[in-house]
Amino acid sequence: MKTTANAGPRCADRSIVPDPDLFFPVATTGPDVEAQIEEAKQVCDACPIRRECLEVALRGGPSTAHGTWGGLTEDERRHTRRRRARSAA
Ligand code: SF4
């Protein structure tokens, strides 16, 4: 599917995200990691497919198990899944 430059995933645009590792911190805590996560979240916040991306990541799968997807970290996605499961019960 052909998309316009503004309609695709922002994380795939190397003029916005030169290093895709931005979305995959090597640690889970610490000021550098927090800054990295915040930067990734800012990219996601302006992404035109954020909602769809997050839903795919919440459904899980190996490709979205780690890192920031749809503006949420791995831990935040886990909490969201639990909250949704409790709401559905
Ligand atoms: S919302 Fe998803 S597709 Fe968009 S920048 Fe974030 S990780 Fe990439």
PDB file of N, CA and C and ligand atoms in Angstrom:
ATOM      1  N   MET A   1       0.847  -1.182   0.000  1.00  0.00           N
ATOM      2  CA  MET A   1       0.000   0.000   0.000  1.00  0.00           C
ATOM      3  C   MET A   1       0.888   1.240   0.000  1.00  0.00           C
ATOM      4  N   LYS A   2       0.635   2.104  -0.912  1.00  0.00           N
ATOM      5  CA  LYS A   2       1.418   3.337  -0.979  1.00  0.00           C
ATOM      6  C   LYS A   2       0.807   4.366  -0.031  1.00  0.00           C
ATOM      7  N   THR A   3       1.649   5.003   0.737  1.00  0.00           N
ATOM      8  CA  THR A   3       1.167   6.021   1.665  1.00  0.00           C
ATOM      9  C   THR A   3       1.901   7.324   1.418  1.00  0.00           C
ATOM     10  N   THR A   4       1.297   8.399   1.847  1.00  0.00           N
ATOM     11  CA  THR A   4       1.982   9.672   1.746  1.00  0.00           C
ATOM     12  C   THR A   4       2.986   9.770   2.875  1.00  0.00           C
ATOM     13  N   ALA A   5       3.913  10.702   2.767  1.00  0.00           N
ATOM     14  CA  ALA A   5       4.961  10.844   3.775  1.00  0.00           C
ATOM     15  C   ALA A   5       4.381  11.132   5.144  1.00  0.00           C
ATOM     16  N   ASN A   6       3.244  11.801   5.209  1.00  0.00           N
ATOM     17  CA  ASN A   6       2.680  12.180   6.499  1.00  0.00           C
ATOM     18  C   ASN A   6       1.719  11.148   7.060  1.00  0.00           C
ATOM     19  N   ALA A   7       1.392  10.105   6.292  1.00  0.00           N
ATOM     20  CA  ALA A   7       0.388   9.146   6.738  1.00  0.00           C
ATOM     21  C   ALA A   7       0.991   7.862   7.292  1.00  0.00           C
ATOM     22  N   GLY A   8       2.270   7.664   7.141  1.00  0.00           N
ATOM     23  CA  GLY A   8       2.888   6.423   7.562  1.00  0.00           C
ATOM     24  C   GLY A   8       3.430   6.494   8.970  1.00  0.00           C
ATOM     25  N   PRO A   9       4.020   5.392   9.405  1.00  0.00           N
ATOM     26  CA  PRO A   9       4.600   5.357  10.744  1.00  0.00           C
ATOM     27  C   PRO A   9       5.765   6.337  10.879  1.00  0.00           C
ATOM     28  N   ARG A  10       5.694   7.180  11.859  1.00  0.00           N
ATOM     29  CA  ARG A  10       6.754   8.182  12.041  1.00  0.00           C
ATOM     30  C   ARG A  10       8.078   7.526  12.413  1.00  0.00           C
ATOM     31  N   CYS A  11       8.014   6.397  13.092  1.00  0.00           N
ATOM     32  CA  CYS A  11       9.260   5.743  13.508  1.00  0.00           C
ATOM     33  C   CYS A  11      10.041   5.200  12.318  1.00  0.00           C
ATOM     34  N   ALA A  12       9.392   5.059  11.178  1.00  0.00           N
ATOM     35  CA  ALA A  12      10.077   4.552   9.988  1.00  0.00           C
ATOM     36  C   ALA A  12      10.652   5.676   9.141  1.00  0.00           C
ATOM     37  N   ASP A  13      10.372   6.900   9.508  1.00  0.00           N
ATOM     38  CA  ASP A  13      10.867   8.055   8.754  1.00  0.00           C
ATOM     39  C   ASP A  13      12.220   8.472   9.336  1.00  0.00           C
ATOM     40  N   ARG A  14      13.291   8.191   8.611  1.00  0.00           N
ATOM     41  CA  ARG A  14      14.639   8.455   9.134  1.00  0.00           C
ATOM     42  C   ARG A  14      14.958   9.942   9.245  1.00  0.00           C
ATOM     43  N   SER A  15      14.134  10.805   8.673  1.00  0.00           N
ATOM     44  CA  SER A  15      14.336  12.239   8.889  1.00  0.00           C
ATOM     45  C   SER A  15      13.787  12.657  10.255  1.00  0.00           C
ATOM     46  N   ILE A  16      12.901  11.823  10.814  1.00  0.00           N
ATOM     47  CA  ILE A  16      12.336  12.083  12.149  1.00  0.00           C
ATOM     48  C   ILE A  16      13.078  11.256  13.194  1.00  0.00           C
ATOM     49  N   VAL A  17      13.313   9.994  12.867  1.00  0.00           N
ATOM     50  CA  VAL A  17      13.973   9.066  13.796  1.00  0.00           C
ATOM     51  C   VAL A  17      15.192   8.479  13.088  1.00  0.00           C
ATOM     52  N   PRO A  18      16.339   9.139  13.204  1.00  0.00           N
ATOM     53  CA  PRO A  18      17.533   8.623  12.535  1.00  0.00           C
ATOM     54  C   PRO A  18      17.949   7.240  13.045  1.00  0.00           C
ATOM     55  N   ASP A  19      17.715   6.980  14.321  1.00  0.00           N
ATOM     56  CA  ASP A  19      18.135   5.695  14.893  1.00  0.00           C
ATOM     57  C   ASP A  19      16.913   4.962  15.448  1.00  0.00           C
ATOM     58  N   PRO A  20      16.477   3.892  14.798  1.00  0.00           N
ATOM     59  CA  PRO A  20      15.291   3.169  15.268  1.00  0.00           C
ATOM     60  C   PRO A  20      15.457   2.561  16.657  1.00  0.00           C
ATOM     61  N   ASP A  21      16.688   2.453  17.140  1.00  0.00           N
ATOM     62  CA  ASP A  21      16.902   1.948  18.494  1.00  0.00           C
ATOM     63  C   ASP A  21      16.321   2.887  19.550  1.00  0.00           C
ATOM     64  N   LEU A  22      15.926   4.097  19.128  1.00  0.00           N
ATOM     65  CA  LEU A  22      15.251   5.012  20.055  1.00  0.00           C
ATOM     66  C   LEU A  22      14.088   4.315  20.749  1.00  0.00           C
ATOM     67  N   PHE A  23      13.411   3.433  20.050  1.00  0.00           N
ATOM     68  CA  PHE A  23      12.222   2.775  20.582  1.00  0.00           C
ATOM     69  C   PHE A  23      12.545   1.532  21.407  1.00  0.00           C
ATOM     70  N   PHE A  24      13.821   1.203  21.491  1.00  0.00           N
ATOM     71  CA  PHE A  24      14.210  -0.027  22.191  1.00  0.00           C
ATOM     72  C   PHE A  24      15.353   0.242  23.159  1.00  0.00           C
ATOM     73  N   PRO A  25      15.031   0.847  24.313  1.00  0.00           N
ATOM     74  CA  PRO A  25      16.089   1.115  25.293  1.00  0.00           C
ATOM     75  C   PRO A  25      16.726  -0.181  25.774  1.00  0.00           C
ATOM     76  N   VAL A  26      17.995  -0.107  26.094  1.00  0.00           N
ATOM     77  CA  VAL A  26      18.706  -1.308  26.538  1.00  0.00           C
ATOM     78  C   VAL A  26      18.466  -1.591  28.016  1.00  0.00           C
ATOM     79  N   ALA A  27      17.895  -0.641  28.746  1.00  0.00           N
ATOM     80  CA  ALA A  27      17.577  -0.839  30.161  1.00  0.00           C
ATOM     81  C   ALA A  27      16.139  -0.387  30.393  1.00  0.00           C
ATOM     82  N   THR A  28      15.652  -0.546  31.618  1.00  0.00           N
ATOM     83  CA  THR A  28      14.271  -0.144  31.916  1.00  0.00           C
ATOM     84  C   THR A  28      14.201   1.032  32.877  1.00  0.00           C
ATOM     85  N   THR A  29      15.318   1.374  33.509  1.00  0.00           N
ATOM     86  CA  THR A  29      15.310   2.495  34.450  1.00  0.00           C
ATOM     87  C   THR A  29      16.543   3.360  34.250  1.00  0.00           C
ATOM     88  N   GLY A  30      16.481   4.548  34.878  1.00  0.00           N
ATOM     89  CA  GLY A  30      17.605   5.477  34.803  1.00  0.00           C
ATOM     90  C   GLY A  30      17.243   6.690  33.985  1.00  0.00           C
ATOM     91  N   PRO A  31      17.900   7.812  34.281  1.00  0.00           N
ATOM     92  CA  PRO A  31      17.544   9.071  33.614  1.00  0.00           C
ATOM     93  C   PRO A  31      17.723   9.035  32.104  1.00  0.00           C
ATOM     94  N   ASP A  32      18.755   8.365  31.626  1.00  0.00           N
ATOM     95  CA  ASP A  32      18.965   8.292  30.174  1.00  0.00           C
ATOM     96  C   ASP A  32      17.844   7.499  29.505  1.00  0.00           C
ATOM     97  N   VAL A  33      17.452   6.419  30.149  1.00  0.00           N
ATOM     98  CA  VAL A  33      16.375   5.592  29.608  1.00  0.00           C
ATOM     99  C   VAL A  33      15.066   6.366  29.618  1.00  0.00           C
ATOM    100  N   GLU A  34      14.806   7.070  30.710  1.00  0.00           N
ATOM    101  CA  GLU A  34      13.566   7.852  30.795  1.00  0.00           C
ATOM    102  C   GLU A  34      13.518   8.913  29.703  1.00  0.00           C
ATOM    103  N   ALA A  35      14.633   9.559  29.446  1.00  0.00           N
ATOM    104  CA  ALA A  35      14.686  10.565  28.380  1.00  0.00           C
ATOM    105  C   ALA A  35      14.467   9.916  27.016  1.00  0.00           C
ATOM    106  N   GLN A  36      15.045   8.752  26.835  1.00  0.00           N
ATOM    107  CA  GLN A  36      14.876   8.029  25.567  1.00  0.00           C
ATOM    108  C   GLN A  36      13.418   7.643  25.363  1.00  0.00           C
ATOM    109  N   ILE A  37      12.792   7.119  26.404  1.00  0.00           N
ATOM    110  CA  ILE A  37      11.388   6.715  26.307  1.00  0.00           C
ATOM    111  C   ILE A  37      10.511   7.928  26.035  1.00  0.00           C
ATOM    112  N   GLU A  38      10.789   9.016  26.709  1.00  0.00           N
ATOM    113  CA  GLU A  38       9.985  10.229  26.497  1.00  0.00           C
ATOM    114  C   GLU A  38      10.122  10.723  25.058  1.00  0.00           C
ATOM    115  N   GLU A  39      11.316  10.646  24.521  1.00  0.00           N
ATOM    116  CA  GLU A  39      11.522  11.071  23.128  1.00  0.00           C
ATOM    117  C   GLU A  39      10.740  10.166  22.170  1.00  0.00           C
ATOM    118  N   ALA A  40      10.782   8.871  22.421  1.00  0.00           N
ATOM    119  CA  ALA A  40      10.034   7.932  21.576  1.00  0.00           C
ATOM    120  C   ALA A  40       8.539   8.210  21.680  1.00  0.00           C
ATOM    121  N   LYS A  41       8.063   8.468  22.882  1.00  0.00           N
ATOM    122  CA  LYS A  41       6.637   8.751  23.068  1.00  0.00           C
ATOM    123  C   LYS A  41       6.212  10.016  22.324  1.00  0.00           C
ATOM    124  N   GLN A  42       7.082  10.992  22.275  1.00  0.00           N
ATOM    125  CA  GLN A  42       6.759  12.218  21.542  1.00  0.00           C
ATOM    126  C   GLN A  42       6.612  11.929  20.048  1.00  0.00           C
ATOM    127  N   VAL A  43       7.442  11.030  19.533  1.00  0.00           N
ATOM    128  CA  VAL A  43       7.299  10.631  18.129  1.00  0.00           C
ATOM    129  C   VAL A  43       5.947   9.954  17.933  1.00  0.00           C
ATOM    130  N   CYS A  44       5.609   9.044  18.823  1.00  0.00           N
ATOM    131  CA  CYS A  44       4.331   8.325  18.730  1.00  0.00           C
ATOM    132  C   CYS A  44       3.140   9.274  18.867  1.00  0.00           C
ATOM    133  N   ASP A  45       3.253  10.246  19.749  1.00  0.00           N
ATOM    134  CA  ASP A  45       2.122  11.158  19.984  1.00  0.00           C
ATOM    135  C   ASP A  45       1.660  11.833  18.698  1.00  0.00           C
ATOM    136  N   ALA A  46       2.567  12.078  17.788  1.00  0.00           N
ATOM    137  CA  ALA A  46       2.226  12.760  16.541  1.00  0.00           C
ATOM    138  C   ALA A  46       2.060  11.793  15.374  1.00  0.00           C
ATOM    139  N   CYS A  47       2.063  10.509  15.656  1.00  0.00           N
ATOM    140  CA  CYS A  47       1.994   9.517  14.583  1.00  0.00           C
ATOM    141  C   CYS A  47       0.551   9.322  14.117  1.00  0.00           C
ATOM    142  N   PRO A  48       0.320   9.326  12.810  1.00  0.00           N
ATOM    143  CA  PRO A  48      -1.049   9.186  12.310  1.00  0.00           C
ATOM    144  C   PRO A  48      -1.645   7.801  12.504  1.00  0.00           C
ATOM    145  N   ILE A  49      -0.811   6.813  12.805  1.00  0.00           N
ATOM    146  CA  ILE A  49      -1.354   5.459  12.996  1.00  0.00           C
ATOM    147  C   ILE A  49      -1.153   4.978  14.431  1.00  0.00           C
ATOM    148  N   ARG A  50      -1.045   5.918  15.346  1.00  0.00           N
ATOM    149  CA  ARG A  50      -0.765   5.542  16.731  1.00  0.00           C
ATOM    150  C   ARG A  50      -1.818   4.574  17.286  1.00  0.00           C
ATOM    151  N   ARG A  51      -3.070   4.885  17.103  1.00  0.00           N
ATOM    152  CA  ARG A  51      -4.122   4.045  17.677  1.00  0.00           C
ATOM    153  C   ARG A  51      -4.035   2.612  17.153  1.00  0.00           C
ATOM    154  N   GLU A  52      -3.882   2.479  15.844  1.00  0.00           N
ATOM    155  CA  GLU A  52      -3.791   1.153  15.248  1.00  0.00           C
ATOM    156  C   GLU A  52      -2.535   0.422  15.735  1.00  0.00           C
ATOM    157  N   CYS A  53      -1.442   1.161  15.795  1.00  0.00           N
ATOM    158  CA  CYS A  53      -0.174   0.589  16.259  1.00  0.00           C
ATOM    159  C   CYS A  53      -0.317   0.063  17.674  1.00  0.00           C
ATOM    160  N   LEU A  54      -0.943   0.848  18.535  1.00  0.00           N
ATOM    161  CA  LEU A  54      -1.107   0.430  19.922  1.00  0.00           C
ATOM    162  C   LEU A  54      -1.977  -0.813  20.020  1.00  0.00           C
ATOM    163  N   GLU A  55      -3.049  -0.865  19.252  1.00  0.00           N
ATOM    164  CA  GLU A  55      -3.924  -2.041  19.319  1.00  0.00           C
ATOM    165  C   GLU A  55      -3.186  -3.297  18.867  1.00  0.00           C
ATOM    166  N   VAL A  56      -2.386  -3.183  17.832  1.00  0.00           N
ATOM    167  CA  VAL A  56      -1.592  -4.333  17.385  1.00  0.00           C
ATOM    168  C   VAL A  56      -0.628  -4.753  18.487  1.00  0.00           C
ATOM    169  N   ALA A  57       0.018  -3.773  19.099  1.00  0.00           N
ATOM    170  CA  ALA A  57       0.979  -4.083  20.165  1.00  0.00           C
ATOM    171  C   ALA A  57       0.281  -4.689  21.377  1.00  0.00           C
ATOM    172  N   LEU A  58      -0.922  -4.237  21.673  1.00  0.00           N
ATOM    173  CA  LEU A  58      -1.652  -4.786  22.818  1.00  0.00           C
ATOM    174  C   LEU A  58      -2.094  -6.222  22.571  1.00  0.00           C
ATOM    175  N   ARG A  59      -2.301  -6.558  21.310  1.00  0.00           N
ATOM    176  CA  ARG A  59      -2.650  -7.945  20.983  1.00  0.00           C
ATOM    177  C   ARG A  59      -1.441  -8.855  21.134  1.00  0.00           C
ATOM    178  N   GLY A  60      -0.274  -8.242  21.180  1.00  0.00           N
ATOM    179  CA  GLY A  60       0.944  -8.994  21.445  1.00  0.00           C
ATOM    180  C   GLY A  60       1.574  -9.553  20.205  1.00  0.00           C
ATOM    181  N   GLY A  61       2.450 -10.494  20.417  1.00  0.00           N
ATOM    182  CA  GLY A  61       3.215 -11.045  19.310  1.00  0.00           C
ATOM    183  C   GLY A  61       4.676 -10.708  19.517  1.00  0.00           C
ATOM    184  N   PRO A  62       5.520 -11.548  18.987  1.00  0.00           N
ATOM    185  CA  PRO A  62       6.955 -11.378  19.243  1.00  0.00           C
ATOM    186  C   PRO A  62       7.524 -10.056  18.756  1.00  0.00           C
ATOM    187  N   SER A  63       6.988  -9.520  17.660  1.00  0.00           N
ATOM    188  CA  SER A  63       7.593  -8.303  17.113  1.00  0.00           C
ATOM    189  C   SER A  63       7.287  -7.067  17.945  1.00  0.00           C
ATOM    190  N   THR A  64       6.268  -7.143  18.790  1.00  0.00           N
ATOM    191  CA  THR A  64       5.927  -5.984  19.615  1.00  0.00           C
ATOM    192  C   THR A  64       6.087  -6.273  21.105  1.00  0.00           C
ATOM    193  N   ALA A  65       6.844  -7.292  21.444  1.00  0.00           N
ATOM    194  CA  ALA A  65       6.992  -7.672  22.845  1.00  0.00           C
ATOM    195  C   ALA A  65       7.821  -6.668  23.633  1.00  0.00           C
ATOM    196  N   HIS A  66       8.746  -6.008  22.971  1.00  0.00           N
ATOM    197  CA  HIS A  66       9.652  -5.098  23.673  1.00  0.00           C
ATOM    198  C   HIS A  66       9.610  -3.711  23.042  1.00  0.00           C
ATOM    199  N   GLY A  67       9.987  -2.746  23.830  1.00  0.00           N
ATOM    200  CA  GLY A  67      10.127  -1.393  23.314  1.00  0.00           C
ATOM    201  C   GLY A  67       8.853  -0.573  23.418  1.00  0.00           C
ATOM    202  N   THR A  68       8.919   0.618  22.852  1.00  0.00           N
ATOM    203  CA  THR A  68       7.794   1.547  22.854  1.00  0.00           C
ATOM    204  C   THR A  68       7.013   1.370  21.565  1.00  0.00           C
ATOM    205  N   TRP A  69       5.731   1.093  21.720  1.00  0.00           N
ATOM    206  CA  TRP A  69       4.831   0.922  20.574  1.00  0.00           C
ATOM    207  C   TRP A  69       3.547   1.689  20.855  1.00  0.00           C
ATOM    208  N   GLY A  70       3.085   2.436  19.905  1.00  0.00           N
ATOM    209  CA  GLY A  70       1.824   3.155  20.087  1.00  0.00           C
ATOM    210  C   GLY A  70       1.852   4.128  21.247  1.00  0.00           C
ATOM    211  N   GLY A  71       3.031   4.563  21.620  1.00  0.00           N
ATOM    212  CA  GLY A  71       3.160   5.542  22.701  1.00  0.00           C
ATOM    213  C   GLY A  71       3.216   4.945  24.092  1.00  0.00           C
ATOM    214  N   LEU A  72       3.233   3.622  24.197  1.00  0.00           N
ATOM    215  CA  LEU A  72       3.314   2.982  25.509  1.00  0.00           C
ATOM    216  C   LEU A  72       4.532   2.075  25.593  1.00  0.00           C
ATOM    217  N   THR A  73       5.099   2.038  26.775  1.00  0.00           N
ATOM    218  CA  THR A  73       6.215   1.122  27.015  1.00  0.00           C
ATOM    219  C   THR A  73       5.675  -0.288  27.222  1.00  0.00           C
ATOM    220  N   GLU A  74       6.582  -1.218  27.295  1.00  0.00           N
ATOM    221  CA  GLU A  74       6.214  -2.617  27.539  1.00  0.00           C
ATOM    222  C   GLU A  74       5.401  -2.735  28.834  1.00  0.00           C
ATOM    223  N   ASP A  75       5.876  -2.106  29.914  1.00  0.00           N
ATOM    224  CA  ASP A  75       5.151  -2.173  31.200  1.00  0.00           C
ATOM    225  C   ASP A  75       3.783  -1.514  31.097  1.00  0.00           C
ATOM    226  N   GLU A  76       3.711  -0.383  30.415  1.00  0.00           N
ATOM    227  CA  GLU A  76       2.425   0.311  30.278  1.00  0.00           C
ATOM    228  C   GLU A  76       1.432  -0.516  29.466  1.00  0.00           C
ATOM    229  N   ARG A  77       1.928  -1.217  28.476  1.00  0.00           N
ATOM    230  CA  ARG A  77       1.033  -2.095  27.689  1.00  0.00           C
ATOM    231  C   ARG A  77       0.541  -3.254  28.548  1.00  0.00           C
ATOM    232  N   ARG A  78       1.430  -3.784  29.374  1.00  0.00           N
ATOM    233  CA  ARG A  78       1.028  -4.884  30.261  1.00  0.00           C
ATOM    234  C   ARG A  78      -0.066  -4.401  31.217  1.00  0.00           C
ATOM    235  N   HIS A  79       0.089  -3.213  31.785  1.00  0.00           N
ATOM    236  CA  HIS A  79      -0.939  -2.661  32.680  1.00  0.00           C
ATOM    237  C   HIS A  79      -2.247  -2.426  31.924  1.00  0.00           C
ATOM    238  N   THR A  80      -2.149  -1.939  30.721  1.00  0.00           N
ATOM    239  CA  THR A  80      -3.356  -1.685  29.916  1.00  0.00           C
ATOM    240  C   THR A  80      -4.085  -2.988  29.628  1.00  0.00           C
ATOM    241  N   ARG A  81      -3.323  -4.035  29.288  1.00  0.00           N
ATOM    242  CA  ARG A  81      -3.962  -5.344  29.050  1.00  0.00           C
ATOM    243  C   ARG A  81      -4.679  -5.833  30.301  1.00  0.00           C
ATOM    244  N   ARG A  82      -4.032  -5.698  31.446  1.00  0.00           N
ATOM    245  CA  ARG A  82      -4.662  -6.149  32.699  1.00  0.00           C
ATOM    246  C   ARG A  82      -5.912  -5.335  33.002  1.00  0.00           C
ATOM    247  N   ARG A  83      -5.832  -4.028  32.803  1.00  0.00           N
ATOM    248  CA  ARG A  83      -6.992  -3.154  33.071  1.00  0.00           C
ATOM    249  C   ARG A  83      -8.149  -3.533  32.161  1.00  0.00           C
ATOM    250  N   ARG A  84      -7.850  -3.780  30.917  1.00  0.00           N
ATOM    251  CA  ARG A  84      -8.910  -4.174  29.971  1.00  0.00           C
ATOM    252  C   ARG A  84      -9.495  -5.525  30.349  1.00  0.00           C
ATOM    253  N   ALA A  85      -8.644  -6.448  30.766  1.00  0.00           N
ATOM    254  CA  ALA A  85      -9.133  -7.779  31.156  1.00  0.00           C
ATOM    255  C   ALA A  85     -10.045  -7.670  32.370  1.00  0.00           C
ATOM    256  N   ARG A  86      -9.666  -6.829  33.331  1.00  0.00           N
ATOM    257  CA  ARG A  86     -10.522  -6.655  34.524  1.00  0.00           C
ATOM    258  C   ARG A  86     -11.838  -6.017  34.133  1.00  0.00           C
ATOM    259  N   SER A  87     -11.808  -5.050  33.234  1.00  0.00           N
ATOM    260  CA  SER A  87     -13.042  -4.376  32.797  1.00  0.00           C
ATOM    261  C   SER A  87     -13.975  -5.333  32.062  1.00  0.00           C
ATOM    262  N   ALA A  88     -13.379  -6.277  31.350  1.00  0.00           N
ATOM    263  CA  ALA A  88     -14.188  -7.213  30.565  1.00  0.00           C
ATOM    264  C   ALA A  88     -14.751  -8.345  31.420  1.00  0.00           C
ATOM    265  N   ALA A  89     -14.182  -8.530  32.619  1.00  0.00           N
ATOM    266  CA  ALA A  89     -14.624  -9.651  33.481  1.00  0.00           C
ATOM    267  C   ALA A  89     -15.967  -9.366  34.137  1.00  0.00           C
TER     268      ALA A  89
HETATM  269  S1  SF4 B   1       2.773   4.903  17.053  1.00  0.00           S
HETATM  270 FE1  SF4 B   1       3.705   3.009  16.335  1.00  0.00          FE
HETATM  271  S2  SF4 B   1       4.075   3.347  14.144  1.00  0.00           S
HETATM  272 FE2  SF4 B   1       3.761   5.343  15.098  1.00  0.00          FE
HETATM  273  S3  SF4 B   1       5.782   6.100  15.663  1.00  0.00           S
HETATM  274 FE3  SF4 B   1       4.978   5.033  17.459  1.00  0.00          FE
HETATM  275  S4  SF4 B   1       5.745   2.935  17.281  1.00  0.00           S
HETATM  276 FE4  SF4 B   1       5.959   3.907  15.260  1.00  0.00          FE
END
